[in-house]
mmCIF file of C-alpha atoms and ligand atoms in Angstrom:
data_model
loop_
_atom_site.group_PDB
_atom_site.id
_atom_site.type_symbol
_atom_site.label_atom_id
_atom_site.label_comp_id
_atom_site.label_asym_id
_atom_site.label_seq_id
_atom_site.Cartn_x
_atom_site.Cartn_y
_atom_site.Cartn_z
ATOM 1 C CA MET A 1 0.000 0.000 0.000
ATOM 2 C CA ILE A 2 1.267 3.477 -0.881
ATOM 3 C CA PRO A 3 -0.012 5.485 2.133
ATOM 4 C CA TYR A 4 -1.395 9.018 1.923
ATOM 5 C CA GLY A 5 1.352 10.210 4.257
ATOM 6 C CA ARG A 6 4.325 8.879 6.144
ATOM 7 C CA GLN A 7 7.490 9.936 7.941
ATOM 8 C CA SER A 8 10.930 10.277 6.349
ATOM 9 C CA VAL A 9 13.426 9.043 8.926
ATOM 10 C CA ASP A 10 17.095 8.573 8.020
ATOM 11 C CA ASP A 11 20.313 7.396 9.716
ATOM 12 C CA ASP A 12 20.998 10.842 11.135
ATOM 13 C CA ASP A 13 17.583 10.827 12.917
ATOM 14 C CA ILE A 14 18.201 7.296 14.193
ATOM 15 C CA ALA A 15 21.678 8.207 15.488
ATOM 16 C CA SER A 16 20.296 11.173 17.434
ATOM 17 C CA VAL A 17 17.656 8.999 19.131
ATOM 18 C CA VAL A 18 20.220 6.277 19.919
ATOM 19 C CA GLY A 19 22.453 8.971 21.420
ATOM 20 C CA VAL A 20 19.690 9.937 23.869
ATOM 21 C CA LEU A 21 19.032 6.287 24.793
ATOM 22 C CA LYS A 22 22.715 5.870 25.668
ATOM 23 C CA GLY A 23 22.787 9.084 27.710
ATOM 24 C CA ASP A 24 21.628 10.150 31.153
ATOM 25 C CA TRP A 25 18.203 11.640 30.505
ATOM 26 C CA LEU A 26 15.267 10.097 28.684
ATOM 27 C CA THR A 27 13.022 12.995 29.622
ATOM 28 C CA GLN A 28 13.491 16.528 31.004
ATOM 29 C CA GLY A 29 17.099 16.584 29.846
ATOM 30 C CA PRO A 30 18.817 18.957 27.408
ATOM 31 C CA GLN A 31 17.044 17.824 24.225
ATOM 32 C CA ILE A 32 13.779 19.690 24.840
ATOM 33 C CA ALA A 33 15.500 23.078 25.076
ATOM 34 C CA ARG A 34 17.478 22.288 21.905
ATOM 35 C CA PHE A 35 14.346 21.345 20.014
ATOM 36 C CA GLU A 36 12.452 24.400 21.256
ATOM 37 C CA GLU A 37 15.313 26.642 20.152
ATOM 38 C CA ALA A 38 15.366 25.018 16.713
ATOM 39 C CA LEU A 39 11.613 25.673 16.479
ATOM 40 C CA THR A 40 12.038 29.358 17.288
ATOM 41 C CA ASP A 41 14.744 29.483 14.590
ATOM 42 C CA VAL A 42 12.512 28.068 11.848
ATOM 43 C CA THR A 43 9.346 29.956 12.855
ATOM 44 C CA GLY A 44 10.813 33.261 13.999
ATOM 45 C CA ALA A 45 8.713 33.223 17.200
ATOM 46 C CA SER A 46 10.320 34.343 20.469
ATOM 47 C CA TYR A 47 9.281 31.225 22.411
ATOM 48 C CA ALA A 48 8.440 27.606 21.654
ATOM 49 C CA VAL A 49 7.030 25.143 24.194
ATOM 50 C CA ALA A 50 7.087 21.442 23.282
ATOM 51 C CA PHE A 51 4.180 19.141 24.159
ATOM 52 C CA SER A 52 3.450 15.425 24.027
ATOM 53 C CA SER A 53 1.066 15.912 21.064
ATOM 54 C CA GLY A 54 -0.529 18.566 18.906
ATOM 55 C CA THR A 55 -3.785 17.976 20.764
ATOM 56 C CA ALA A 56 -2.067 18.651 24.114
ATOM 57 C CA ALA A 57 -0.521 21.796 22.581
ATOM 58 C CA LEU A 58 -3.971 23.081 21.542
ATOM 59 C CA HIS A 59 -5.383 22.235 24.979
ATOM 60 C CA GLY A 60 -2.536 24.166 26.602
ATOM 61 C CA ALA A 61 -3.012 27.165 24.333
ATOM 62 C CA ALA A 62 -6.762 27.303 25.024
ATOM 63 C CA CYS A 63 -6.176 27.022 28.772
ATOM 64 C CA VAL A 64 -3.413 29.612 29.152
ATOM 65 C CA ALA A 65 -5.393 32.033 26.971
ATOM 66 C CA GLY A 66 -7.915 32.022 29.799
ATOM 67 C CA LEU A 67 -10.715 30.536 27.724
ATOM 68 C CA GLY A 68 -13.458 28.779 29.614
ATOM 69 C CA ALA A 69 -17.177 28.583 30.320
ATOM 70 C CA GLY A 70 -19.150 31.278 28.524
ATOM 71 C CA ASN A 71 -16.534 31.797 25.792
ATOM 72 C CA THR A 72 -17.163 31.013 22.139
ATOM 73 C CA VAL A 73 -14.274 29.623 20.104
ATOM 74 C CA VAL A 74 -14.706 29.701 16.315
ATOM 75 C CA THR A 75 -12.831 27.245 14.098
ATOM 76 C CA SER A 76 -13.104 25.572 10.718
ATOM 77 C CA PRO A 77 -15.523 22.663 10.325
ATOM 78 C CA LEU A 78 -13.192 21.129 7.722
ATOM 79 C CA SER A 79 -10.541 20.006 10.181
ATOM 80 C CA PHE A 80 -9.461 17.324 12.568
ATOM 81 C CA VAL A 81 -11.691 17.212 15.634
ATOM 82 C CA ALA A 82 -8.829 18.413 17.900
ATOM 83 C CA SER A 83 -9.223 21.941 16.434
ATOM 84 C CA ALA A 84 -12.640 22.211 18.116
ATOM 85 C CA ASN A 85 -12.082 19.856 21.063
ATOM 86 C CA CYS A 86 -9.562 22.285 22.577
ATOM 87 C CA ALA A 87 -12.526 24.577 23.327
ATOM 88 C CA ARG A 88 -14.417 21.711 24.957
ATOM 89 C CA TYR A 89 -11.444 20.704 27.137
ATOM 90 C CA VAL A 90 -11.590 24.087 28.892
ATOM 91 C CA GLY A 91 -15.390 24.276 29.067
ATOM 92 C CA ALA A 92 -15.728 26.846 26.260
ATOM 93 C CA THR A 93 -18.220 26.496 23.411
ATOM 94 C CA PRO A 94 -16.907 25.580 19.968
ATOM 95 C CA ALA A 95 -18.515 27.213 16.936
ATOM 96 C CA PHE A 96 -17.918 26.907 13.209
ATOM 97 C CA VAL A 97 -18.091 29.161 10.174
ATOM 98 C CA ASP A 98 -18.269 27.875 6.613
ATOM 99 C CA ILE A 99 -15.131 27.605 4.493
ATOM 100 C CA ASP A 100 -14.028 29.804 1.619
ATOM 101 C CA PRO A 101 -14.404 27.783 -1.615
ATOM 102 C CA THR A 102 -11.184 29.209 -3.083
ATOM 103 C CA THR A 103 -8.839 28.414 -0.162
ATOM 104 C CA LEU A 104 -10.784 25.684 1.715
ATOM 105 C CA ASN A 105 -9.831 27.582 4.874
ATOM 106 C CA LEU A 106 -12.442 29.105 7.161
ATOM 107 C CA ASP A 107 -14.044 32.205 5.633
ATOM 108 C CA LEU A 108 -12.745 35.133 7.692
ATOM 109 C CA ASP A 109 -15.643 37.316 6.529
ATOM 110 C CA LEU A 110 -18.041 35.013 8.375
ATOM 111 C CA VAL A 111 -16.304 35.213 11.768
ATOM 112 C CA PRO A 112 -18.887 36.829 14.076
ATOM 113 C CA PRO A 113 -17.665 40.025 15.769
ATOM 114 C CA GLY A 114 -18.759 38.732 19.185
ATOM 115 C CA CYS A 115 -16.648 35.590 19.381
ATOM 116 C CA ASP A 116 -13.982 35.390 22.093
ATOM 117 C CA ALA A 117 -11.422 33.320 20.240
ATOM 118 C CA LEU A 118 -10.545 32.141 16.765
ATOM 119 C CA VAL A 119 -8.689 28.911 15.950
ATOM 120 C CA PRO A 120 -7.824 29.246 12.254
ATOM 121 C CA VAL A 121 -6.622 25.989 10.670
ATOM 122 C CA HIS A 122 -4.141 26.237 7.787
ATOM 123 C CA TYR A 123 -5.878 23.445 5.894
ATOM 124 C CA ALA A 124 -3.534 21.105 3.987
ATOM 125 C CA GLY A 125 -0.689 23.566 4.643
ATOM 126 C CA LEU A 126 -2.072 26.662 2.884
ATOM 127 C CA PRO A 127 -1.938 29.524 5.412
ATOM 128 C CA VAL A 128 -5.058 31.499 6.319
ATOM 129 C CA ASP A 129 -4.434 35.179 5.518
ATOM 130 C CA LEU A 130 -4.763 36.453 9.083
ATOM 131 C CA SER A 131 -3.661 39.955 8.077
ATOM 132 C CA ARG A 132 -7.179 40.269 6.578
ATOM 133 C CA LEU A 133 -8.928 39.804 9.904
ATOM 134 C CA SER A 134 -11.013 42.968 10.251
ATOM 135 C CA HIS A 135 -12.210 42.544 13.857
ATOM 136 C CA ARG A 136 -9.665 40.536 15.784
ATOM 137 C CA PRO A 137 -11.170 38.419 18.567
ATOM 138 C CA ARG A 138 -9.536 38.671 22.002
ATOM 139 C CA ILE A 139 -7.576 35.476 21.352
ATOM 140 C CA VAL A 140 -6.236 33.973 18.108
ATOM 141 C CA ILE A 141 -4.670 30.495 18.296
ATOM 142 C CA GLU A 142 -3.460 29.144 14.963
ATOM 143 C CA ASP A 143 -3.857 25.406 14.413
ATOM 144 C CA ALA A 144 -0.780 24.974 12.215
ATOM 145 C CA ALA A 145 -0.669 21.176 12.471
ATOM 146 C CA HIS A 146 -0.454 21.107 8.644
ATOM 147 C CA ALA A 147 1.634 24.174 8.046
ATOM 148 C CA LEU A 148 5.137 23.964 9.514
ATOM 149 C CA GLY A 149 7.398 25.353 6.790
ATOM 150 C CA ALA A 150 4.646 27.396 5.111
ATOM 151 C CA LEU A 151 5.448 31.046 4.384
ATOM 152 C CA THR A 152 3.309 34.178 4.202
ATOM 153 C CA PRO A 153 4.279 37.726 3.195
ATOM 154 C CA THR A 154 4.594 38.447 6.944
ATOM 155 C CA GLY A 155 7.013 35.542 7.443
ATOM 156 C CA PRO A 156 6.915 31.872 8.417
ATOM 157 C CA VAL A 157 3.769 30.326 9.875
ATOM 158 C CA GLY A 158 4.452 30.112 13.601
ATOM 159 C CA ASN A 159 5.926 33.613 13.985
ATOM 160 C CA CYS A 160 2.581 34.704 15.487
ATOM 161 C CA ALA A 161 2.628 37.985 13.508
ATOM 162 C CA ASN A 162 -1.194 37.984 13.596
ATOM 163 C CA SER A 163 -1.956 35.636 16.482
ATOM 164 C CA ASP A 164 -1.293 35.037 20.166
ATOM 165 C CA MET A 165 -0.124 31.448 19.815
ATOM 166 C CA CYS A 166 0.435 28.886 17.103
ATOM 167 C CA ALA A 167 0.111 25.113 17.657
ATOM 168 C CA PHE A 168 1.971 22.431 15.696
ATOM 169 C CA SER A 169 1.752 18.629 15.538
ATOM 170 C CA PHE A 170 4.646 16.259 14.898
ATOM 171 C CA HIS A 171 2.614 13.118 14.233
ATOM 172 C CA PRO A 172 4.362 10.922 11.606
ATOM 173 C CA VAL A 173 2.150 12.114 8.713
ATOM 174 C CA LYS A 174 2.838 15.795 9.443
ATOM 175 C CA VAL A 175 5.650 17.827 7.869
ATOM 176 C CA VAL A 176 8.286 16.793 10.445
ATOM 177 C CA THR A 177 7.851 14.131 13.114
ATOM 178 C CA THR A 178 8.797 13.319 16.692
ATOM 179 C CA GLY A 179 6.692 10.105 16.724
ATOM 180 C CA GLU A 180 4.008 11.809 18.781
ATOM 181 C CA GLY A 181 4.515 15.419 19.700
ATOM 182 C CA GLY A 182 3.423 19.014 19.405
ATOM 183 C CA ALA A 183 4.438 22.551 20.288
ATOM 184 C CA VAL A 184 3.079 26.042 20.811
ATOM 185 C CA THR A 185 4.979 29.104 19.633
ATOM 186 C CA THR A 186 4.300 32.605 20.965
ATOM 187 C CA ASN A 187 5.935 36.011 21.335
ATOM 188 C CA SER A 188 4.579 36.465 24.872
ATOM 189 C CA SER A 189 6.942 35.507 27.699
ATOM 190 C CA GLU A 190 3.943 35.326 30.032
ATOM 191 C CA LEU A 191 2.034 32.864 27.826
ATOM 192 C CA ALA A 192 5.218 30.803 27.345
ATOM 193 C CA ALA A 193 5.705 30.568 31.126
ATOM 194 C CA ARG A 194 2.082 29.512 31.607
ATOM 195 C CA LEU A 195 2.402 26.899 28.845
ATOM 196 C CA ARG A 196 5.505 25.444 30.534
ATOM 197 C CA ALA A 197 3.660 25.179 33.843
ATOM 198 C CA PHE A 198 0.566 23.703 32.165
ATOM 199 C CA ARG A 199 2.510 20.877 30.505
ATOM 200 C CA SER A 200 4.072 19.862 33.821
ATOM 201 C CA HIS A 201 1.402 19.735 36.569
ATOM 202 C CA GLY A 202 1.137 23.508 36.938
ATOM 203 C CA ALA A 203 4.475 23.487 38.772
ATOM 204 C CA VAL A 204 6.463 26.722 39.094
ATOM 205 C CA ALA A 205 9.990 26.698 40.570
ATOM 206 C CA THR A 206 10.526 28.970 43.615
ATOM 207 C CA PRO A 207 14.334 28.860 43.926
ATOM 208 C CA ASP A 208 14.446 31.763 46.402
ATOM 209 C CA ARG A 209 13.161 29.259 48.980
ATOM 210 C CA GLY A 210 15.745 26.612 48.003
ATOM 211 C CA GLY A 211 16.799 24.831 44.841
ATOM 212 C CA TRP A 212 14.311 22.034 45.560
ATOM 213 C CA SER A 213 11.310 24.293 46.002
ATOM 214 C CA TYR A 214 8.337 24.540 43.669
ATOM 215 C CA GLU A 215 4.687 25.465 43.918
ATOM 216 C CA ILE A 216 1.615 24.121 42.161
ATOM 217 C CA ARG A 217 -0.299 27.270 41.258
ATOM 218 C CA SER A 218 -2.788 25.888 38.754
ATOM 219 C CA LEU A 219 -4.159 22.584 37.553
ATOM 220 C CA GLY A 220 -1.729 21.195 34.997
ATOM 221 C CA PHE A 221 -1.101 17.911 33.241
ATOM 222 C CA ASN A 222 1.802 15.704 32.313
ATOM 223 C CA TYR A 223 1.943 16.774 28.685
ATOM 224 C CA ARG A 224 5.750 16.753 28.473
ATOM 225 C CA MET A 225 7.642 15.642 25.403
ATOM 226 C CA THR A 226 10.487 13.185 26.117
ATOM 227 C CA ASP A 227 14.129 13.827 25.199
ATOM 228 C CA ILE A 228 13.933 10.823 22.852
ATOM 229 C CA HIS A 229 11.182 12.522 20.850
ATOM 230 C CA ALA A 230 12.820 15.939 21.013
ATOM 231 C CA ALA A 231 16.141 14.634 19.642
ATOM 232 C CA LEU A 232 14.288 13.177 16.667
ATOM 233 C CA GLY A 233 12.485 16.493 16.234
ATOM 234 C CA THR A 234 15.713 18.490 16.127
ATOM 235 C CA THR A 235 17.294 16.405 13.359
ATOM 236 C CA GLN A 236 13.954 16.394 11.503
ATOM 237 C CA LEU A 237 13.781 20.217 11.649
ATOM 238 C CA GLY A 238 17.198 20.344 9.969
ATOM 239 C CA LYS A 239 15.525 18.741 6.935
ATOM 240 C CA LEU A 240 12.444 20.987 6.909
ATOM 241 C CA GLU A 241 13.450 22.952 3.795
ATOM 242 C CA ARG A 242 14.154 19.760 1.853
ATOM 243 C CA PHE A 243 10.893 18.158 3.014
ATOM 244 C CA VAL A 244 8.731 21.156 2.087
ATOM 245 C CA GLY A 245 10.662 21.586 -1.180
ATOM 246 C CA ARG A 246 9.968 17.971 -2.179
ATOM 247 C CA ARG A 247 6.300 18.308 -1.173
ATOM 248 C CA ASN A 248 6.001 21.359 -3.437
ATOM 249 C CA GLU A 249 7.754 19.476 -6.241
ATOM 250 C CA LEU A 250 5.304 16.572 -5.903
ATOM 251 C CA ALA A 251 2.374 19.013 -5.868
ATOM 252 C CA ALA A 252 3.570 20.644 -9.106
ATOM 253 C CA ARG A 253 3.961 17.172 -10.648
ATOM 254 C CA TYR A 254 0.431 16.173 -9.585
ATOM 255 C CA ARG A 255 -0.924 19.377 -11.106
ATOM 256 C CA SER A 256 0.577 18.607 -14.490
ATOM 257 C CA LEU A 257 -0.125 14.844 -14.403
ATOM 258 C CA LEU A 258 -3.761 15.373 -13.371
ATOM 259 C CA SER A 259 -4.510 18.301 -15.676
ATOM 260 C CA GLU A 260 -6.400 16.130 -18.179
ATOM 261 C CA LEU A 261 -8.378 14.165 -15.584
ATOM 262 C CA PRO A 262 -11.870 15.157 -14.348
ATOM 263 C CA VAL A 263 -10.666 16.105 -10.860
ATOM 264 C CA ASP A 264 -10.614 19.473 -9.086
ATOM 265 C CA LEU A 265 -7.114 20.360 -7.922
ATOM 266 C CA PRO A 266 -6.444 21.918 -4.502
ATOM 267 C CA PRO A 267 -5.887 25.685 -4.205
ATOM 268 C CA GLU A 268 -2.350 26.949 -4.840
ATOM 269 C CA ALA A 269 -0.390 29.334 -2.647
ATOM 270 C CA PRO A 270 -0.604 32.927 -3.977
ATOM 271 C CA PRO A 271 2.612 34.621 -5.206
ATOM 272 C CA GLY A 272 4.812 35.468 -2.210
ATOM 273 C CA TRP A 273 3.403 32.575 -0.137
ATOM 274 C CA ARG A 274 4.615 28.988 0.288
ATOM 275 C CA HIS A 275 2.305 26.028 0.787
ATOM 276 C CA ALA A 276 3.531 23.283 3.153
ATOM 277 C CA TYR A 277 1.488 20.566 1.349
ATOM 278 C CA HIS A 278 0.876 18.344 4.349
ATOM 279 C CA LEU A 279 -2.021 17.109 2.193
ATOM 280 C CA PHE A 280 -2.784 17.053 -1.504
ATOM 281 C CA ALA A 281 -6.580 16.765 -1.444
ATOM 282 C CA VAL A 282 -8.320 16.623 -4.820
ATOM 283 C CA ARG A 283 -12.061 16.538 -5.377
ATOM 284 C CA VAL A 284 -13.618 13.790 -7.480
ATOM 285 C CA ALA A 285 -17.154 13.259 -8.770
ATOM 286 C CA ASP A 286 -17.878 9.824 -7.329
ATOM 287 C CA ARG A 287 -15.785 9.723 -4.194
ATOM 288 C CA HIS A 288 -17.375 6.620 -2.678
ATOM 289 C CA ASP A 289 -16.381 4.412 -5.617
ATOM 290 C CA VAL A 290 -13.107 6.177 -6.427
ATOM 291 C CA TYR A 291 -11.995 5.719 -2.809
ATOM 292 C CA ARG A 292 -12.781 1.980 -2.904
ATOM 293 C CA ARG A 293 -11.120 1.427 -6.287
ATOM 294 C CA MET A 294 -7.985 3.317 -5.246
ATOM 295 C CA ARG A 295 -7.746 1.319 -2.021
ATOM 296 C CA ASP A 296 -8.224 -1.932 -3.993
ATOM 297 C CA ALA A 297 -5.378 -0.791 -6.252
ATOM 298 C CA GLY A 298 -3.089 -0.406 -3.219
ATOM 299 C CA ILE A 299 -3.262 3.379 -2.971
ATOM 300 C CA GLY A 300 -3.970 4.473 0.614
ATOM 301 C CA VAL A 301 -6.143 7.491 -0.163
ATOM 302 C CA GLN A 302 -7.941 9.115 2.762
ATOM 303 C CA VAL A 303 -10.628 11.748 3.369
ATOM 304 C CA HIS A 304 -9.651 14.908 5.271
ATOM 305 C CA TYR A 305 -12.041 15.466 6.924
ATOM 306 C CA VAL A 306 -15.515 14.417 7.963
ATOM 307 C CA PRO A 307 -16.788 17.903 8.931
ATOM 308 C CA ILE A 308 -16.569 18.237 12.708
ATOM 309 C CA TYR A 309 -20.264 19.132 13.226
ATOM 310 C CA ARG A 310 -21.195 15.747 11.711
ATOM 311 C CA HIS A 311 -19.649 13.811 14.614
ATOM 312 C CA PRO A 312 -22.085 12.627 17.311
ATOM 313 C CA LEU A 313 -19.973 14.405 19.967
ATOM 314 C CA TYR A 314 -21.049 17.685 18.351
ATOM 315 C CA ALA A 315 -24.756 16.853 17.986
ATOM 316 C CA ASP A 316 -25.566 19.111 20.957
ATOM 317 C CA LEU A 317 -24.645 22.163 18.863
ATOM 318 C CA ARG A 318 -27.575 21.294 16.563
ATOM 319 C CA LEU A 319 -25.618 22.152 13.444
ATOM 320 C CA GLY A 320 -26.007 20.227 10.227
ATOM 321 C CA PRO A 321 -25.026 20.042 6.572
ATOM 322 C CA GLU A 322 -27.606 22.747 5.717
ATOM 323 C CA ASP A 323 -25.637 25.276 7.822
ATOM 324 C CA PHE A 324 -22.384 24.765 5.896
ATOM 325 C CA PRO A 325 -23.145 24.512 2.166
ATOM 326 C CA VAL A 326 -19.565 25.134 0.990
ATOM 327 C CA THR A 327 -18.015 22.658 3.439
ATOM 328 C CA GLU A 328 -20.587 20.049 2.399
ATOM 329 C CA ALA A 329 -20.014 20.561 -1.333
ATOM 330 C CA VAL A 330 -16.244 20.270 -0.867
ATOM 331 C CA TYR A 331 -16.437 17.325 1.556
ATOM 332 C CA ALA A 332 -18.562 15.334 -0.900
ATOM 333 C CA GLY A 333 -15.650 14.970 -3.300
ATOM 334 C CA LEU A 334 -12.544 15.208 -1.115
ATOM 335 C CA LEU A 335 -9.817 12.617 -1.506
ATOM 336 C CA SER A 336 -6.244 13.000 -0.207
ATOM 337 C CA LEU A 337 -3.675 11.518 -2.571
ATOM 338 C CA PRO A 338 -0.304 10.212 -1.320
ATOM 339 C CA MET A 339 1.985 13.124 -0.399
ATOM 340 C CA TYR A 340 5.240 12.730 1.533
ATOM 341 C CA PRO A 341 8.891 13.522 0.763
ATOM 342 C CA ASP A 342 9.959 9.909 0.109
ATOM 343 C CA LEU A 343 7.164 9.293 -2.428
ATOM 344 C CA THR A 344 9.061 8.569 -5.655
ATOM 345 C CA ASP A 345 8.133 9.873 -9.099
ATOM 346 C CA ASP A 346 7.380 6.265 -10.123
ATOM 347 C CA GLU A 347 5.038 5.752 -7.183
ATOM 348 C CA GLN A 348 3.347 9.055 -7.968
ATOM 349 C CA ASN A 349 2.845 7.943 -11.586
ATOM 350 C CA GLN A 350 1.255 4.764 -10.208
ATOM 351 C CA VAL A 351 -1.139 6.874 -8.099
ATOM 352 C CA VAL A 352 -2.134 8.916 -11.154
ATOM 353 C CA ARG A 353 -2.710 5.785 -13.286
ATOM 354 C CA ALA A 354 -4.863 4.282 -10.514
ATOM 355 C CA LEU A 355 -6.889 7.498 -10.267
ATOM 356 C CA GLU A 356 -7.412 7.537 -14.013
ATOM 357 C CA ALA A 357 -8.603 3.903 -13.934
ATOM 358 C CA ALA A 358 -10.863 4.574 -10.933
ATOM 359 C CA GLN A 359 -12.906 7.375 -12.563
HETATM 360 C C1 LIG B 1 -2.891 16.274 13.478
HETATM 361 C C2 LIG B 1 -3.768 17.413 13.833
HETATM 362 C C3 LIG B 1 -3.976 17.827 15.150
HETATM 363 C C4 LIG B 1 -3.571 17.029 16.351
HETATM 364 O O1 LIG B 1 -2.272 16.677 16.436
HETATM 365 P P1 LIG B 1 -1.810 15.367 17.220
HETATM 366 O O2 LIG B 1 -0.334 15.547 17.302
HETATM 367 O O3 LIG B 1 -2.220 14.189 16.391
HETATM 368 O O4 LIG B 1 -2.462 15.369 18.555
HETATM 369 C C5 LIG B 1 -4.703 18.992 15.382
HETATM 370 N N1 LIG B 1 -5.219 19.691 14.367
HETATM 371 C C6 LIG B 1 -5.086 19.302 13.092
HETATM 372 C C7 LIG B 1 -5.663 20.149 12.017
HETATM 373 C C8 LIG B 1 -4.361 18.143 12.779
HETATM 374 O O5 LIG B 1 -4.256 17.763 11.502
#
């Protein structure tokens, strides 16, 4: 099976992990700080705080932003459920606005002026143009799980030029991996300090009372990343440019190979922007059958995503397909084709032939 996404791990990544296993610290050693510094280098943010997953990172961001009961958090319905669940974790109310048919990102013009927080998702790796936000909610937390390595005219995604915090995921299908892992970047030293406490039981060191002394000032979790994961993340980040470059090369190849087929291609990054191409999601006429035929042909296509309001967990919001006509029209045909740096040209040709045969 050619999967829709997978990690690219080489000898240099393996050596860095083995080095940690032979050393003194498996967790809370020097690797986390190294990885966080590498993340601030690639994103341009002042601070990066590593987490055990992207979901934990979003939970942390929602919590330290002070969101809770009575707050409304708007996100895109065309996303992974974690984008909306972070509101639920803190007792806030998730809400959705329909997507923009040209970018497949949430339509900024539909964001209600009264919402407390916005969680824009850079779907597939194409950044939301946050500089266009006319009335900025109190809190903006980017869900950049797809978009590490993407560029906008105001710099790399993750620099928080138009947001308070930006969350990343390092799951194996994402742009770089730590196995499981996530991070939040921010330019606020106060938010960074709260994120560090949140990921480790709410503990704050109080060295003036002795080197051993700490206080638990808030309810935290154990959402720490291990040094094993962080070491992998640091060597992976060193390959970010190559990974995103190859993803863009594969996207350009798909565009030319698929130009004669009856499929709708995903939106491109505008001039001056760079797409991270976590996903290459086309739209086909008969998705049900095309999906099955592709799978039978050994191509691991996937659908990103079942709109969040369709999940039973979200039934209490009483939202349905009729409320999101653009999301529904797009979802009906969505199909993610294989996209990862180690996908060879030959394998990509095989995907295209299978898609042609499956129409
Ligand atoms: C992958 C993903 C997450 C969650 O990340 P994990 O590391 O799997 O917890 C959140 N949001 C989006 C949009 C994602 O694709």
